[in-house]
Amino acid sequence: FMSGFAPLSSANKDSFKHATVAEITNQMFDSKNMMVSCDPRHGRYLTCAAMFRGKCSTKEVDDQMLNVQSKNSAYFVEWIPSNVKTAVCNVAPPGFDLSGTFI
């Protein structure tokens, strides 16, 4: 299992506190935001789950996840057709307006 969090920044950095769904989605799939010493570009995803916390629309989340999945289709196995699951919670974590967790 690989897990990641976005935005991953210091507590006093204000620039990441107002991130968009697109920025959070791209950061979740970035190896710099993974909690393991592994580069996901050297393998393939069987499945993944993305949890978004904060005020965002489910349509925007679904559109961004579909965009990432189609743009990075080489990194997802083709024999599991619906291998990306998303969840949205309207309550943001303390100190952020929007965040994302990747598993």
CSV table of N, CA, C and O in Angstrom, one decimal:
chain,number,residue,atom,x,y,z
A,1,PHE,N,0.8,-1.2,0.0
A,1,PHE,CA,0.0,0.0,0.0
A,1,PHE,C,0.9,1.2,0.0
A,1,PHE,O,1.9,1.3,0.7
A,2,MET,N,0.4,2.2,-0.8
A,2,MET,CA,1.1,3.5,-0.7
A,2,MET,C,0.1,4.5,-0.3
A,2,MET,O,-1.1,4.5,-0.8
A,3,SER,N,0.4,5.4,0.5
A,3,SER,CA,-0.5,6.5,0.9
A,3,SER,C,0.2,7.8,0.7
A,3,SER,O,1.4,8.0,0.6
A,4,GLY,N,-0.7,8.8,0.4
A,4,GLY,CA,-0.2,10.2,0.2
A,4,GLY,C,-1.2,11.2,0.7
A,4,GLY,O,-2.3,10.9,1.0
A,5,PHE,N,-0.7,12.4,0.8
A,5,PHE,CA,-1.5,13.5,1.3
A,5,PHE,C,-1.2,14.8,0.6
A,5,PHE,O,-0.1,15.0,0.2
A,6,ALA,N,-2.2,15.6,0.3
A,6,ALA,CA,-2.0,16.8,-0.4
A,6,ALA,C,-3.0,17.9,0.2
A,6,ALA,O,-4.1,17.5,0.6
A,7,PRO,N,-2.6,19.1,0.4
A,7,PRO,CA,-1.3,19.6,0.2
A,7,PRO,C,-0.3,19.3,1.3
A,7,PRO,O,-0.7,19.4,2.5
A,8,LEU,N,0.9,19.0,1.0
A,8,LEU,CA,1.9,18.6,1.9
A,8,LEU,C,2.8,19.8,2.0
A,8,LEU,O,3.7,20.1,1.1
A,9,SER,N,2.6,20.6,3.0
A,9,SER,CA,3.4,21.9,3.2
A,9,SER,C,3.6,22.2,4.6
A,9,SER,O,3.0,21.6,5.5
A,10,SER,N,4.4,23.2,4.9
A,10,SER,CA,4.6,23.6,6.3
A,10,SER,C,3.4,24.3,6.8
A,10,SER,O,2.7,24.9,6.0
A,11,ALA,N,3.3,24.4,8.1
A,11,ALA,CA,2.1,25.0,8.7
A,11,ALA,C,2.0,26.5,8.5
A,11,ALA,O,0.9,27.1,8.4
A,12,ASN,N,3.2,27.1,8.3
A,12,ASN,CA,3.2,28.6,8.2
A,12,ASN,C,3.1,29.0,6.7
A,12,ASN,O,3.2,30.2,6.4
A,13,LYS,N,3.0,28.1,5.8
A,13,LYS,CA,3.0,28.5,4.3
A,13,LYS,C,1.5,28.6,3.9
A,13,LYS,O,0.8,27.7,3.9
A,14,ASP,N,1.1,29.8,3.6
A,14,ASP,CA,-0.3,30.1,3.3
A,14,ASP,C,-0.6,29.8,1.8
A,14,ASP,O,-1.8,29.8,1.5
A,15,SER,N,0.3,29.6,1.0
A,15,SER,CA,0.0,29.5,-0.5
A,15,SER,C,-0.7,28.2,-0.8
A,15,SER,O,-1.4,28.1,-1.8
A,16,PHE,N,-0.6,27.2,0.1
A,16,PHE,CA,-1.3,25.9,-0.2
A,16,PHE,C,-2.6,25.8,0.5
A,16,PHE,O,-3.2,24.8,0.4
A,17,LYS,N,-2.9,26.7,1.3
A,17,LYS,CA,-4.2,26.6,2.1
A,17,LYS,C,-5.4,26.8,1.3
A,17,LYS,O,-6.5,26.4,1.6
A,18,HIS,N,-5.3,27.4,0.1
A,18,HIS,CA,-6.4,27.6,-0.8
A,18,HIS,C,-6.2,26.9,-2.1
A,18,HIS,O,-6.3,27.5,-3.2
A,19,ALA,N,-5.9,25.7,-2.1
A,19,ALA,CA,-5.6,24.9,-3.3
A,19,ALA,C,-6.9,24.5,-4.0
A,19,ALA,O,-8.0,24.4,-3.4
A,20,THR,N,-6.9,24.3,-5.3
A,20,THR,CA,-8.0,23.8,-6.1
A,20,THR,C,-8.1,22.3,-6.1
A,20,THR,O,-7.1,21.6,-5.8
A,21,VAL,N,-9.2,21.8,-6.6
A,21,VAL,CA,-9.3,20.3,-6.7
A,21,VAL,C,-8.3,19.8,-7.7
A,21,VAL,O,-7.7,18.7,-7.5
A,22,ALA,N,-8.0,20.5,-8.8
A,22,ALA,CA,-7.1,20.0,-9.8
A,22,ALA,C,-5.7,20.0,-9.2
A,22,ALA,O,-4.9,19.0,-9.4
A,23,GLU,N,-5.3,21.0,-8.4
A,23,GLU,CA,-4.0,21.0,-7.8
A,23,GLU,C,-3.8,19.9,-6.7
A,23,GLU,O,-2.8,19.2,-6.7
A,24,ILE,N,-4.9,19.7,-5.9
A,24,ILE,CA,-4.8,18.6,-4.9
A,24,ILE,C,-4.7,17.2,-5.6
A,24,ILE,O,-4.0,16.4,-5.2
A,25,THR,N,-5.5,17.0,-6.7
A,25,THR,CA,-5.5,15.7,-7.4
A,25,THR,C,-4.1,15.5,-8.0
A,25,THR,O,-3.6,14.4,-7.9
A,26,ASN,N,-3.5,16.4,-8.6
A,26,ASN,CA,-2.2,16.3,-9.2
A,26,ASN,C,-1.1,16.0,-8.1
A,26,ASN,O,-0.2,15.2,-8.3
A,27,GLN,N,-1.2,16.7,-7.0
A,27,GLN,CA,-0.3,16.5,-5.9
A,27,GLN,C,-0.4,15.1,-5.2
A,27,GLN,O,0.6,14.5,-4.8
A,28,MET,N,-1.7,14.6,-5.2
A,28,MET,CA,-1.9,13.3,-4.6
A,28,MET,C,-1.1,12.2,-5.4
A,28,MET,O,-0.7,11.2,-4.8
A,29,PHE,N,-1.1,12.3,-6.7
A,29,PHE,CA,-0.4,11.3,-7.5
A,29,PHE,C,1.1,11.6,-7.7
A,29,PHE,O,1.7,10.8,-8.4
A,30,ASP,N,1.6,12.6,-7.1
A,30,ASP,CA,3.0,13.0,-7.2
A,30,ASP,C,3.8,12.1,-6.2
A,30,ASP,O,3.4,12.0,-5.0
A,31,SER,N,5.0,11.7,-6.6
A,31,SER,CA,5.8,10.8,-5.7
A,31,SER,C,6.3,11.6,-4.5
A,31,SER,O,6.6,11.0,-3.5
A,32,LYS,N,6.4,13.0,-4.6
A,32,LYS,CA,6.9,13.8,-3.5
A,32,LYS,C,5.9,13.8,-2.4
A,32,LYS,O,6.2,14.1,-1.2
A,33,ASN,N,4.6,13.5,-2.6
A,33,ASN,CA,3.6,13.5,-1.6
A,33,ASN,C,3.2,12.2,-1.1
A,33,ASN,O,2.3,12.0,-0.3
A,34,MET,N,3.9,11.1,-1.5
A,34,MET,CA,3.7,9.8,-1.0
A,34,MET,C,4.4,9.6,0.3
A,34,MET,O,5.5,10.2,0.6
A,35,MET,N,3.8,8.8,1.2
A,35,MET,CA,4.4,8.6,2.5
A,35,MET,C,5.3,7.4,2.5
A,35,MET,O,5.6,6.9,3.6
A,36,VAL,N,5.8,7.0,1.4
A,36,VAL,CA,6.7,5.9,1.3
A,36,VAL,C,7.8,6.3,0.3
A,36,VAL,O,7.7,7.2,-0.5
A,37,SER,N,9.0,5.6,0.4
A,37,SER,CA,10.1,5.9,-0.4
A,37,SER,C,10.0,5.1,-1.7
A,37,SER,O,10.6,4.1,-1.8
A,38,CYS,N,9.1,5.5,-2.5
A,38,CYS,CA,8.8,4.7,-3.7
A,38,CYS,C,8.3,5.7,-4.8
A,38,CYS,O,7.6,6.6,-4.6
A,39,ASP,N,8.7,5.4,-6.0
A,39,ASP,CA,8.3,6.2,-7.2
A,39,ASP,C,7.2,5.4,-7.9
A,39,ASP,O,7.5,4.3,-8.5
A,40,PRO,N,6.0,5.8,-7.9
A,40,PRO,CA,4.9,5.1,-8.5
A,40,PRO,C,5.0,5.0,-10.0
A,40,PRO,O,4.3,4.1,-10.7
A,41,ARG,N,5.9,5.8,-10.7
A,41,ARG,CA,6.0,5.7,-12.1
A,41,ARG,C,6.8,4.4,-12.5
A,41,ARG,O,6.8,4.1,-13.7
A,42,HIS,N,7.4,3.7,-11.6
A,42,HIS,CA,8.1,2.5,-11.9
A,42,HIS,C,7.2,1.2,-11.8
A,42,HIS,O,7.8,0.1,-11.8
A,43,GLY,N,5.9,1.4,-11.6
A,43,GLY,CA,5.0,0.3,-11.5
A,43,GLY,C,3.7,0.7,-12.0
A,43,GLY,O,3.5,1.6,-12.7
A,44,ARG,N,2.7,-0.1,-11.6
A,44,ARG,CA,1.3,0.2,-12.0
A,44,ARG,C,0.3,0.1,-10.8
A,44,ARG,O,0.6,-0.6,-9.9
A,45,TYR,N,-0.7,0.9,-10.9
A,45,TYR,CA,-1.7,0.9,-9.9
A,45,TYR,C,-2.8,-0.2,-10.2
A,45,TYR,O,-3.3,-0.3,-11.3
A,46,LEU,N,-3.0,-1.0,-9.2
A,46,LEU,CA,-4.2,-2.0,-9.3
A,46,LEU,C,-5.5,-1.2,-9.0
A,46,LEU,O,-6.4,-1.2,-9.8
A,47,THR,N,-5.5,-0.5,-7.9
A,47,THR,CA,-6.6,0.3,-7.5
A,47,THR,C,-6.1,1.5,-6.7
A,47,THR,O,-5.0,1.5,-6.2
A,48,CYS,N,-7.0,2.5,-6.6
A,48,CYS,CA,-6.6,3.6,-5.7
A,48,CYS,C,-7.9,4.2,-5.2
A,48,CYS,O,-9.0,4.1,-5.8
A,49,ALA,N,-7.8,4.8,-4.0
A,49,ALA,CA,-8.9,5.5,-3.4
A,49,ALA,C,-8.4,6.9,-3.1
A,49,ALA,O,-7.3,7.1,-2.5
A,50,ALA,N,-9.3,7.9,-3.4
A,50,ALA,CA,-8.9,9.3,-3.1
A,50,ALA,C,-10.0,9.9,-2.3
A,50,ALA,O,-11.2,9.9,-2.6
A,51,MET,N,-9.7,10.4,-1.1
A,51,MET,CA,-10.6,11.1,-0.2
A,51,MET,C,-10.3,12.6,-0.2
A,51,MET,O,-9.2,13.0,0.1
A,52,PHE,N,-11.3,13.3,-0.5
A,52,PHE,CA,-11.2,14.8,-0.5
A,52,PHE,C,-12.0,15.3,0.7
A,52,PHE,O,-13.1,15.0,0.9
A,53,ARG,N,-11.3,16.3,1.4
A,53,ARG,CA,-12.0,16.9,2.6
A,53,ARG,C,-12.0,18.4,2.4
A,53,ARG,O,-11.0,19.0,2.1
A,54,GLY,N,-13.2,19.0,2.5
A,54,GLY,CA,-13.4,20.4,2.3
A,54,GLY,C,-14.5,20.7,1.3
A,54,GLY,O,-15.1,19.8,0.8
A,55,LYS,N,-14.8,21.9,1.1
A,55,LYS,CA,-15.9,22.3,0.2
A,55,LYS,C,-15.4,22.2,-1.2
A,55,LYS,O,-14.6,23.0,-1.7
A,56,CYS,N,-16.0,21.2,-1.9
A,56,CYS,CA,-15.7,20.9,-3.3
A,56,CYS,C,-16.9,20.2,-3.9
A,56,CYS,O,-17.6,19.4,-3.2
A,57,SER,N,-17.1,20.3,-5.2
A,57,SER,CA,-18.2,19.6,-5.8
A,57,SER,C,-17.8,18.2,-6.2
A,57,SER,O,-16.6,18.0,-6.6
A,58,THR,N,-18.7,17.2,-6.1
A,58,THR,CA,-18.4,15.9,-6.5
A,58,THR,C,-18.1,15.8,-8.0
A,58,THR,O,-17.3,14.9,-8.4
A,59,LYS,N,-18.8,16.6,-8.8
A,59,LYS,CA,-18.6,16.6,-10.2
A,59,LYS,C,-17.2,17.0,-10.6
A,59,LYS,O,-16.5,16.4,-11.4
A,60,GLU,N,-16.7,18.0,-9.9
A,60,GLU,CA,-15.3,18.5,-10.1
A,60,GLU,C,-14.3,17.4,-9.7
A,60,GLU,O,-13.3,17.2,-10.4
A,61,VAL,N,-14.5,16.7,-8.6
A,61,VAL,CA,-13.7,15.7,-8.2
A,61,VAL,C,-13.7,14.5,-9.2
A,61,VAL,O,-12.6,14.0,-9.6
A,62,ASP,N,-14.8,14.1,-9.6
A,62,ASP,CA,-14.9,13.0,-10.6
A,62,ASP,C,-14.3,13.4,-11.9
A,62,ASP,O,-13.6,12.6,-12.5
A,63,ASP,N,-14.5,14.6,-12.4
A,63,ASP,CA,-13.8,15.1,-13.6
A,63,ASP,C,-12.3,15.1,-13.5
A,63,ASP,O,-11.6,14.6,-14.4
A,64,GLN,N,-11.8,15.5,-12.4
A,64,GLN,CA,-10.3,15.6,-12.2
A,64,GLN,C,-9.7,14.1,-12.1
A,64,GLN,O,-8.7,13.9,-12.6
A,65,MET,N,-10.4,13.3,-11.4
A,65,MET,CA,-9.9,11.9,-11.2
A,65,MET,C,-10.0,11.2,-12.6
A,65,MET,O,-9.1,10.4,-12.9
A,66,LEU,N,-11.0,11.4,-13.4
A,66,LEU,CA,-11.1,10.8,-14.7
A,66,LEU,C,-10.0,11.4,-15.6
A,66,LEU,O,-9.4,10.6,-16.4
A,67,ASN,N,-9.7,12.6,-15.5
A,67,ASN,CA,-8.6,13.3,-16.2
A,67,ASN,C,-7.3,12.7,-15.9
A,67,ASN,O,-6.5,12.3,-16.8
A,68,VAL,N,-7.0,12.5,-14.6
A,68,VAL,CA,-5.7,11.9,-14.2
A,68,VAL,C,-5.6,10.4,-14.6
A,68,VAL,O,-4.6,10.0,-15.1
A,69,GLN,N,-6.8,9.7,-14.5
A,69,GLN,CA,-6.7,8.3,-14.9
A,69,GLN,C,-6.5,8.2,-16.5
A,69,GLN,O,-5.8,7.3,-16.9
A,70,SER,N,-7.1,9.0,-17.2
A,70,SER,CA,-6.9,8.9,-18.7
A,70,SER,C,-5.6,9.4,-19.1
A,70,SER,O,-5.0,8.9,-20.0
A,71,LYS,N,-5.1,10.5,-18.5
A,71,LYS,CA,-3.8,11.0,-18.8
A,71,LYS,C,-2.7,10.1,-18.4
A,71,LYS,O,-1.6,10.0,-19.1
A,72,ASN,N,-2.8,9.3,-17.3
A,72,ASN,CA,-1.8,8.4,-16.8
A,72,ASN,C,-2.3,7.0,-17.0
A,72,ASN,O,-2.0,6.1,-16.1
A,73,SER,N,-3.0,6.6,-18.1
A,73,SER,CA,-3.5,5.3,-18.3
A,73,SER,C,-2.5,4.2,-18.3
A,73,SER,O,-2.7,3.1,-18.0
A,74,ALA,N,-1.2,4.5,-18.6
A,74,ALA,CA,-0.2,3.5,-18.7
A,74,ALA,C,0.2,3.1,-17.3
A,74,ALA,O,0.8,2.0,-17.1
A,75,TYR,N,-0.2,3.8,-16.2
A,75,TYR,CA,0.2,3.5,-14.9
A,75,TYR,C,-1.0,2.7,-14.1
A,75,TYR,O,-0.8,2.4,-13.0
A,76,PHE,N,-2.1,2.5,-14.8
A,76,PHE,CA,-3.2,1.8,-14.3
A,76,PHE,C,-3.4,0.4,-15.0
A,76,PHE,O,-3.2,0.4,-16.2
A,77,VAL,N,-3.7,-0.6,-14.3
A,77,VAL,CA,-3.9,-1.9,-15.0
A,77,VAL,C,-5.2,-1.8,-15.8
A,77,VAL,O,-6.1,-1.2,-15.3
A,78,GLU,N,-5.2,-2.4,-16.9
A,78,GLU,CA,-6.4,-2.3,-17.8
A,78,GLU,C,-7.4,-3.4,-17.5
A,78,GLU,O,-8.6,-3.3,-17.9
A,79,TRP,N,-7.1,-4.4,-16.7
A,79,TRP,CA,-8.0,-5.5,-16.5
A,79,TRP,C,-8.9,-5.3,-15.3
A,79,TRP,O,-9.7,-6.1,-14.9
A,80,ILE,N,-8.8,-4.1,-14.6
A,80,ILE,CA,-9.7,-3.7,-13.6
A,80,ILE,C,-10.4,-2.4,-14.0
A,80,ILE,O,-9.8,-1.3,-14.0
A,81,PRO,N,-11.6,-2.5,-14.6
A,81,PRO,CA,-12.1,-1.3,-15.3
A,81,PRO,C,-12.4,-0.1,-14.4
A,81,PRO,O,-12.2,1.0,-14.8
A,82,SER,N,-13.0,-0.3,-13.2
A,82,SER,CA,-13.3,0.8,-12.4
A,82,SER,C,-12.4,0.8,-11.1
A,82,SER,O,-12.9,0.4,-10.0
A,83,ASN,N,-11.2,1.0,-11.3
A,83,ASN,CA,-10.2,0.9,-10.2
A,83,ASN,C,-9.9,2.1,-9.4
A,83,ASN,O,-9.0,2.2,-8.6
A,84,VAL,N,-10.6,3.2,-9.7
A,84,VAL,CA,-10.4,4.5,-8.9
A,84,VAL,C,-11.7,4.8,-8.2
A,84,VAL,O,-12.8,4.9,-8.8
A,85,LYS,N,-11.6,4.9,-6.9
A,85,LYS,CA,-12.8,5.3,-6.1
A,85,LYS,C,-12.5,6.6,-5.4
A,85,LYS,O,-11.4,6.9,-5.0
A,86,THR,N,-13.6,7.4,-5.3
A,86,THR,CA,-13.4,8.7,-4.6
A,86,THR,C,-14.5,8.9,-3.5
A,86,THR,O,-15.5,8.2,-3.6
A,87,ALA,N,-14.1,9.7,-2.6
A,87,ALA,CA,-15.1,10.1,-1.5
A,87,ALA,C,-14.9,11.6,-1.2
A,87,ALA,O,-13.8,12.1,-1.3
A,88,VAL,N,-16.0,12.2,-0.8
A,88,VAL,CA,-15.9,13.7,-0.5
A,88,VAL,C,-16.6,13.9,0.8
A,88,VAL,O,-17.7,13.4,1.1
A,89,CYS,N,-15.8,14.6,1.7
A,89,CYS,CA,-16.3,15.0,3.0
A,89,CYS,C,-16.3,16.5,3.1
A,89,CYS,O,-15.3,17.1,2.8
A,90,ASN,N,-17.4,17.1,3.4
A,90,ASN,CA,-17.5,18.6,3.4
A,90,ASN,C,-16.8,19.3,4.5
A,90,ASN,O,-16.6,20.5,4.5
A,91,VAL,N,-16.3,18.5,5.5
A,91,VAL,CA,-15.6,19.1,6.7
A,91,VAL,C,-14.1,19.1,6.4
A,91,VAL,O,-13.5,18.0,6.2
A,92,ALA,N,-13.5,20.3,6.3
A,92,ALA,CA,-12.1,20.4,6.0
A,92,ALA,C,-11.2,20.1,7.2
A,92,ALA,O,-11.7,20.3,8.3
A,93,PRO,N,-10.0,19.6,7.0
A,93,PRO,CA,-9.2,19.3,8.2
A,93,PRO,C,-8.7,20.7,8.8
A,93,PRO,O,-8.7,21.7,8.1
A,94,PRO,N,-8.3,20.7,10.0
A,94,PRO,CA,-7.9,21.9,10.7
A,94,PRO,C,-6.7,22.5,9.9
A,94,PRO,O,-5.7,21.9,9.6
A,95,GLY,N,-6.8,23.8,9.6
A,95,GLY,CA,-5.7,24.5,9.0
A,95,GLY,C,-5.7,24.5,7.4
A,95,GLY,O,-4.9,25.2,6.8
A,96,PHE,N,-6.7,23.8,6.8
A,96,PHE,CA,-6.8,23.8,5.4
A,96,PHE,C,-8.2,24.0,4.9
A,96,PHE,O,-9.2,23.8,5.7
A,97,ASP,N,-8.4,24.6,3.7
A,97,ASP,CA,-9.7,24.7,3.1
A,97,ASP,C,-10.1,23.4,2.4
A,97,ASP,O,-11.2,23.1,2.3
A,98,LEU,N,-9.1,22.7,1.8
A,98,LEU,CA,-9.3,21.5,1.0
A,98,LEU,C,-8.1,20.7,1.1
A,98,LEU,O,-6.9,21.1,1.1
A,99,SER,N,-8.3,19.4,1.3
A,99,SER,CA,-7.1,18.4,1.3
A,99,SER,C,-7.6,17.1,0.6
A,99,SER,O,-8.7,16.9,0.4
A,100,GLY,N,-6.6,16.3,0.3
A,100,GLY,CA,-6.8,15.0,-0.3
A,100,GLY,C,-5.9,14.0,0.3
A,100,GLY,O,-4.8,14.2,0.6
A,101,THR,N,-6.5,12.8,0.4
A,101,THR,CA,-5.7,11.6,0.9
A,101,THR,C,-5.8,10.6,-0.1
A,101,THR,O,-6.8,10.3,-0.7
A,102,PHE,N,-4.6,10.0,-0.4
A,102,PHE,CA,-4.5,9.0,-1.5
A,102,PHE,C,-4.1,7.6,-0.8
A,102,PHE,O,-3.2,7.6,0.0
A,103,ILE,N,-4.8,6.6,-1.2
A,103,ILE,CA,-4.4,5.2,-0.7
A,103,ILE,C,-4.5,4.3,-1.9
A,103,ILE,O,-5.4,4.4,-2.7
